[in-house]
């Protein structure tokens, strides 16, 4: 029965509904709680809180240990501190018509601290009252030293009423996200009251076995301790339990989704003889596969043999050799009499793949078809006929592959290269050309492990965490713009030796058009004033695809020495003779993006360089440049990027359909995330519909989420 029927709410009845034990529910609206009323409910609504359950999950933003305060005598400038003292003076100044400064002097055992508020004239009255009564207030903020005075500007503060309000003193005190008109003290009392009367309504949704195995605090105790911890240790344990629960639910949803997408479907069982495959690869591939490549190939062999459709992501830094993994997978399909299709985001990449695959596969008598958008008329028709007729077993292409009219005789495997350039829908469109073909997606975007567990949480993942031997590392330098002339001189020396150079333009975020204009200007400058004796080319996003391809092809053929480009060169292109990349205004790019760009050099036998030109103003900006010069590990860079900028910056996190995290932190809590993943996936393997009695609570909780209601049937 829905809560609204259980607890009829008569609008306008004017009397608070008496709450009795039996009728209580977490869905009870806050308005009818003692001391809330319509006005309070409106304020709580501003925080997104409308029911008792919402309020119980309104977690503190931080906690203050008020069992012992920092003494004013001990605080250091720069430190964030909670202090307290008696209000002894209040003054307001108006240095000019636009500015009011209210200052309060606190006395903490003979040491003075000044609190300063700007443009909050109403503070004066409030504080005068406190001064008259010689009340003690608690203040939190960053400590500053100004002359002899110790100050906190715009502090968070509240009255400390030792006997009146035991919730705000002598304990670890929760500090909540609050809103104007709803102060900490009131919120705190309200949550405390709700805990008293409603905690017994909170159900345990984690199965007992999991609680025990992972040593997790019970649901009710965790809620009590997260709001009003008895000690630091209890707080830590409570938070761990709640974070675990949040991640666990997310992972169960992902596991259910994967189950739906793969486990319930009939796949194409392929027979794979791994030893034979290895020896054919040995015949055709001119180098030893890395251990990581071997492992990924073994993962794929297991998937395609299982009778279920494969859904695997190969995650490998630029240059880690993903193409060979794709090749092995394609061989598996072809040897079983199926067709394999590889889709790449650009025409030039598709061509590059076709060249590589032809060279390797033709000795085995396997022809490689190329299907791109620039084909027209007869050529296009013939390609299509060979695909539907089944004569072509391997095809490489662009979006042209997913167009109408392209059909396959027996499509068994779909490989999507540089997956982040395609949407989920395009990925599916190609898979729909076959009957449940195996799907392999590959990406060079180093994604932090946390995000693979969420963003791609319903795919199986193989990581290529090993670069082929003998790679020359790209040496990265960071130079201020005042040193640009020296940078160009160094590039000139390498040009003189016959190398090629990329120059990446500053990022113009406002529009593609402005970006193109600035690239054009930079190109003219480079061609006329910097390297007039060399052939300079230009590449930007406003050019037509065939124009772009033509420029790339000329650069590849060394008909261009210096390529001035926007980030369109970011993806996959392989020009081994290009050994220098200069990135202008590098601090405006994301770290992951810089890393992608840098991956364009260092692909040949020559020593390679990446020069970041940047004058970052902030410490964070400087830190980012330092990281780039220090590490070549794409995954570390991605983790740093995530830490510095937050997950919102990564494409796709928002569209993943997952509920927003309330308490867990993707970066800080990664270990807990990993812990929940295995637990969740094995739970769903054992009980895919969550129908066992011990999973009832979990099932109910998930059905109340948007994604859960879609995935988990009622009844
Ligand atoms: P990715 O697509 O992962 O960026 P590629 O598949 O384009 O990388 O491979 C990059 C380069 O490394 C190619 O020139 C490829 O021939 C070479 N390569 C791949 N695997 C190996 C290996 N095991 N040993 C040596 N070179 C390799
Ligand atoms: Mg590649």
PDB file of C-alpha atoms and ligand atoms in Angstrom, residues 287-290 293 316-324 418 444 468-469 471 574 603, ligand 1:
ATOM      1  CA  UNK A 287      56.593  -9.137 -32.757  1.00  0.00           C
ATOM      2  CA  UNK A 288      55.876 -10.933 -29.497  1.00  0.00           C
ATOM      3  CA  UNK A 289      52.557 -10.033 -27.928  1.00  0.00           C
ATOM      4  CA  UNK A 290      52.813  -8.465 -24.511  1.00  0.00           C
ATOM      5  CA  UNK A 293      47.680  -8.515 -24.861  1.00  0.00           C
ATOM      6  CA  UNK A 316      44.533   0.404 -22.903  1.00  0.00           C
ATOM      7  CA  UNK A 317      46.635   3.506 -22.932  1.00  0.00           C
ATOM      8  CA  UNK A 318      47.656   4.969 -26.263  1.00  0.00           C
ATOM      9  CA  UNK A 319      50.146   2.688 -27.960  1.00  0.00           C
ATOM     10  CA  UNK A 320      49.363  -0.316 -25.778  1.00  0.00           C
ATOM     11  CA  UNK A 321      48.518  -2.361 -28.866  1.00  0.00           C
ATOM     12  CA  UNK A 322      44.764  -2.670 -28.891  1.00  0.00           C
ATOM     13  CA  UNK A 323      44.667  -3.337 -32.628  1.00  0.00           C
ATOM     14  CA  UNK A 324      46.357  -6.715 -32.155  1.00  0.00           C
ATOM     15  CA  UNK A 418      38.007   4.574 -29.606  1.00  0.00           C
ATOM     16  CA  UNK A 444      42.461   4.649 -25.205  1.00  0.00           C
ATOM     17  CA  UNK A 468      55.188  -3.063 -25.894  1.00  0.00           C
ATOM     18  CA  UNK A 469      58.910  -3.188 -25.145  1.00  0.00           C
ATOM     19  CA  UNK A 471      59.144   2.266 -26.653  1.00  0.00           C
ATOM     20  CA  UNK A 574      50.001   6.983 -36.065  1.00  0.00           C
ATOM     21  CA  UNK A 603      55.524   6.154 -31.861  1.00  0.00           C
TER      22      UNK A 603
HETATM   23  P1  LIG B   1      46.630   1.534 -29.601  1.00  0.00           P
HETATM   24  O1  LIG B   1      45.523   1.361 -30.608  1.00  0.00           O
HETATM   25  O2  LIG B   1      46.401   0.729 -28.359  1.00  0.00           O
HETATM   26  O3  LIG B   1      46.960   2.960 -29.291  1.00  0.00           O
HETATM   27  P2  LIG B   1      48.177   0.248 -31.640  1.00  0.00           P
HETATM   28  O4  LIG B   1      47.401  -1.012 -31.726  1.00  0.00           O
HETATM   29  O5  LIG B   1      47.971   1.270 -32.695  1.00  0.00           O
HETATM   30  O6  LIG B   1      47.950   0.922 -30.225  1.00  0.00           O
HETATM   31  O7  LIG B   1      49.695  -0.126 -31.520  1.00  0.00           O
HETATM   32  C1  LIG B   1      50.675   0.875 -31.463  1.00  0.00           C
HETATM   33  C2  LIG B   1      51.955   0.425 -32.139  1.00  0.00           C
HETATM   34  O8  LIG B   1      52.562  -0.615 -31.381  1.00  0.00           O
HETATM   35  C3  LIG B   1      51.708  -0.147 -33.516  1.00  0.00           C
HETATM   36  O9  LIG B   1      52.714   0.326 -34.358  1.00  0.00           O
HETATM   37  C4  LIG B   1      51.821  -1.648 -33.307  1.00  0.00           C
HETATM   38  O10 LIG B   1      52.272  -2.306 -34.452  1.00  0.00           O
HETATM   39  C5  LIG B   1      52.822  -1.756 -32.186  1.00  0.00           C
HETATM   40  N1  LIG B   1      52.656  -2.940 -31.339  1.00  0.00           N
HETATM   41  C6  LIG B   1      51.502  -3.459 -30.890  1.00  0.00           C
HETATM   42  N2  LIG B   1      51.722  -4.535 -30.105  1.00  0.00           N
HETATM   43  C7  LIG B   1      53.063  -4.675 -30.031  1.00  0.00           C
HETATM   44  C8  LIG B   1      53.921  -5.614 -29.368  1.00  0.00           C
HETATM   45  N3  LIG B   1      53.442  -6.605 -28.595  1.00  0.00           N
HETATM   46  N4  LIG B   1      55.254  -5.464 -29.527  1.00  0.00           N
HETATM   47  C9  LIG B   1      55.747  -4.472 -30.289  1.00  0.00           C
HETATM   48  N5  LIG B   1      54.996  -3.566 -30.950  1.00  0.00           N
HETATM   49  C10 LIG B   1      53.666  -3.665 -30.823  1.00  0.00           C
END
